[in-house]
GROMACS .gro file of C-alpha atoms in nm:
model
  163
    1MET     CA    1   0.000   0.000   0.000
    2LEU     CA    2   0.291   0.233   0.065
    3PRO     CA    3   0.416   0.230  -0.295
    4MET     CA    4   0.067   0.318  -0.413
    5VAL     CA    5   0.048   0.620  -0.179
    6THR     CA    6   0.390   0.750  -0.292
    7GLY     CA    7   0.277   0.705  -0.653
    8PHE     CA    8  -0.028   0.923  -0.588
    9ILE     CA    9   0.188   1.184  -0.415
   10ASN     CA   10   0.432   1.194  -0.709
   11TYR     CA   11   0.139   1.213  -0.952
   12GLY     CA   12  -0.010   1.503  -0.754
   13GLN     CA   13   0.326   1.687  -0.753
   14GLN     CA   14   0.354   1.646  -1.130
   15ILE     CA   15   0.002   1.787  -1.176
   16VAL     CA   16   0.088   2.091  -0.962
   17ARG     CA   17   0.416   2.146  -1.152
   18ALA     CA   18   0.238   2.121  -1.489
   19ALA     CA   19  -0.034   2.363  -1.375
   20ARG     CA   20   0.236   2.609  -1.260
   21TYR     CA   21   0.414   2.592  -1.601
   22ILE     CA   22   0.085   2.643  -1.785
   23GLY     CA   23   0.003   2.940  -1.559
   24GLN     CA   24   0.347   3.097  -1.617
   25SER     CA   25   0.318   3.062  -1.994
   26PHE     CA   26  -0.033   3.208  -1.986
   27MET     CA   27   0.094   3.509  -1.787
   28ILE     CA   28   0.370   3.565  -2.045
   29THR     CA   29   0.112   3.550  -2.323
   30LEU     CA   30  -0.110   3.803  -2.145
   31SER     CA   31   0.184   4.040  -2.087
   32HIS     CA   32   0.247   4.051  -2.465
   33THR     CA   33  -0.109   4.156  -2.546
   34ASN     CA   34  -0.048   4.517  -2.436
   35ARG     CA   35   0.261   4.565  -2.655
   36LEU     CA   36   0.264   4.742  -2.990
   37PRO     CA   37   0.331   4.527  -3.298
   38VAL     CA   38   0.691   4.517  -3.419
   39THR     CA   39   0.620   4.410  -3.775
   40ILE     CA   40   0.540   4.651  -4.055
   41GLN     CA   41   0.334   4.598  -4.369
   42TYR     CA   42   0.637   4.596  -4.601
   43PRO     CA   43   0.526   4.698  -4.947
   44TYR     CA   44   0.309   4.975  -4.806
   45GLU     CA   45   0.532   5.088  -4.519
   46LYS     CA   46   0.909   5.129  -4.553
   47LEU     CA   47   1.170   5.077  -4.286
   48ILE     CA   48   1.373   5.376  -4.172
   49THR     CA   49   1.732   5.269  -4.224
   50SER     CA   50   2.005   5.347  -3.976
   51GLU     CA   51   2.279   5.602  -4.040
   52HIS     CA   52   2.544   5.343  -4.126
   53PHE     CA   53   2.320   5.120  -4.339
   54ARG     CA   54   2.507   4.950  -4.624
   55GLY     CA   55   2.276   4.961  -4.924
   56ARG     CA   56   2.341   5.005  -5.295
   57ILE     CA   57   2.684   5.141  -5.386
   58HIS     CA   58   2.683   5.486  -5.549
   59PHE     CA   59   2.966   5.553  -5.794
   60GLU     CA   60   3.077   5.891  -5.929
   61PHE     CA   61   3.257   5.847  -6.259
   62ASP     CA   62   3.429   6.188  -6.264
   63LYS     CA   63   3.603   6.141  -5.927
   64CYS     CA   64   3.752   5.797  -6.000
   65ILE     CA   65   4.125   5.787  -6.075
   66ALA     CA   66   4.130   5.413  -6.166
   67CYS     CA   67   4.366   5.325  -5.881
   68GLU     CA   68   4.194   4.983  -5.834
   69VAL     CA   69   4.210   4.999  -5.455
   70CYS     CA   70   3.845   4.889  -5.447
   71VAL     CA   71   3.935   4.571  -5.636
   72ARG     CA   72   4.226   4.489  -5.403
   73VAL     CA   73   4.029   4.532  -5.079
   74CYS     CA   74   3.718   4.350  -5.202
   75PRO     CA   75   3.707   4.002  -5.043
   76ILE     CA   76   3.563   3.854  -5.365
   77ASP     CA   77   3.746   4.076  -5.621
   78LEU     CA   78   3.414   4.198  -5.757
   79PRO     CA   79   3.458   4.549  -5.903
   80VAL     CA   80   3.578   4.548  -6.263
   81VAL     CA   81   3.783   4.855  -6.354
   82ASP     CA   82   3.886   4.906  -6.717
   83TRP     CA   83   4.129   5.189  -6.781
   84LYS     CA   84   4.369   5.313  -7.046
   85LEU     CA   85   4.703   5.482  -6.982
   86GLU     CA   86   4.717   5.823  -7.148
   87THR     CA   87   5.083   5.854  -7.242
   88ASP     CA   88   5.075   6.226  -7.321
   89ILE     CA   89   4.957   6.324  -6.971
   90ARG     CA   90   5.085   6.007  -6.796
   91LYS     CA   91   4.758   5.936  -6.619
   92LYS     CA   92   4.502   5.659  -6.626
   93ARG     CA   93   4.170   5.728  -6.798
   94LEU     CA   94   3.875   5.529  -6.670
   95LEU     CA   95   3.689   5.351  -6.948
   96ASN     CA   96   3.450   5.122  -6.762
   97TYR     CA   97   3.354   5.046  -6.400
   98SER     CA   98   3.107   4.775  -6.305
   99ILE     CA   99   2.980   4.598  -5.994
  100ASP     CA  100   2.755   4.293  -6.003
  101PHE     CA  101   2.512   4.349  -5.715
  102GLY     CA  102   2.390   3.990  -5.748
  103ILE     CA  103   2.728   3.874  -5.615
  104CYS     CA  104   2.824   4.173  -5.394
  105ILE     CA  105   2.817   4.104  -5.019
  106PHE     CA  106   2.787   4.478  -4.934
  107CYS     CA  107   3.079   4.468  -4.689
  108GLY     CA  108   3.168   4.833  -4.757
  109ASN     CA  109   3.545   4.781  -4.789
  110CYS     CA  110   3.554   4.946  -5.132
  111VAL     CA  111   3.378   5.255  -4.995
  112GLU     CA  112   3.599   5.275  -4.686
  113TYR     CA  113   3.932   5.252  -4.868
  114CYS     CA  114   3.854   5.462  -5.179
  115PRO     CA  115   4.107   5.751  -5.176
  116THR     CA  116   3.889   5.991  -5.379
  117ASN     CA  117   3.552   5.908  -5.216
  118CYS     CA  118   3.395   5.827  -5.551
  119LEU     CA  119   3.215   5.531  -5.390
  120SER     CA  120   2.949   5.568  -5.122
  121MET     CA  121   2.676   5.353  -4.969
  122THR     CA  122   2.316   5.461  -5.016
  123GLU     CA  123   2.010   5.376  -4.810
  124GLU     CA  124   1.849   5.191  -5.101
  125TYR     CA  125   1.780   4.826  -5.019
  126GLU     CA  126   1.522   4.725  -5.280
  127LEU     CA  127   1.743   4.581  -5.553
  128SER     CA  128   1.505   4.325  -5.702
  129THR     CA  129   1.296   4.383  -6.014
  130TYR     CA  130   0.998   4.217  -6.177
  131ASP     CA  131   1.132   4.211  -6.532
  132LEU     CA  132   1.467   4.165  -6.702
  133ILE     CA  133   1.450   4.497  -6.886
  134GLY     CA  134   1.480   4.698  -6.566
  135ASP     CA  135   1.738   4.466  -6.410
  136TYR     CA  136   1.989   4.681  -6.224
  137THR     CA  137   2.182   4.404  -6.053
  138ILE     CA  138   2.469   4.452  -6.298
  139LEU     CA  139   2.553   4.819  -6.335
  140THR     CA  140   2.813   4.914  -6.591
  141ILE     CA  141   2.948   5.265  -6.620
  142MET     CA  142   3.089   5.358  -6.957
  143ASN     CA  143   3.256   5.676  -7.070
  144SER     CA  144   3.039   5.942  -7.231
  145THR     CA  145   3.107   5.841  -7.592
  146GLN     CA  146   2.990   5.484  -7.526
  147ILE     CA  147   2.679   5.614  -7.349
  148LYS     CA  148   2.607   5.844  -7.642
  149LYS     CA  149   2.637   5.553  -7.885
  150ALA     CA  150   2.421   5.325  -7.671
  151THR     CA  151   2.143   5.569  -7.581
  152GLY     CA  152   2.173   5.835  -7.849
  153LYS     CA  153   2.205   6.115  -7.593
  154LEU     CA  154   2.483   6.256  -7.378
  155LEU     CA  155   2.423   6.252  -7.004
  156ASP     CA  156   2.494   6.552  -6.782
  157SER     CA  157   2.574   6.378  -6.456
  158ARG     CA  158   2.750   6.045  -6.487
  159THR     CA  159   2.671   5.868  -6.164
  160ILE     CA  160   2.581   5.505  -6.116
  161THR     CA  161   2.234   5.580  -5.979
  162ASP     CA  162   2.134   5.770  -6.294
  163TYR     CA  163   2.148   5.457  -6.508
   0.00000   0.00000   0.00000
């Protein structure tokens, strides 16, 4: 008879412990009912990005001196810099600069180490598109004569976000 009594006592203790755990979880659930929702309705409401957010990379063609520091500090050697040495003035002339944002990890090393500050990070984070015509994952910057041939017009400001 003694083992049966200790079995009932253990069973009663387990019931009390289970009721206590259920009560604690219910109290936690009730405490969350008075809080404001954290989620936002994304397509209709936009997040406010922080000051040091690393979004799309902005490139200014006129400031670049084709030093290729961005290529050397990139962990995946992503930026492609095409340049031509002008022998009469003994300087490099930038012909083409491109970054594939489908591969870029947005680490910000290229922006941090650029000596002329021609690269900067924007707050833009929506890089996907619905169609292939407006696909901006691969942005190529050409010199003005190539742009004129491709589009039929000469652009005033040659920055990466204008394309």
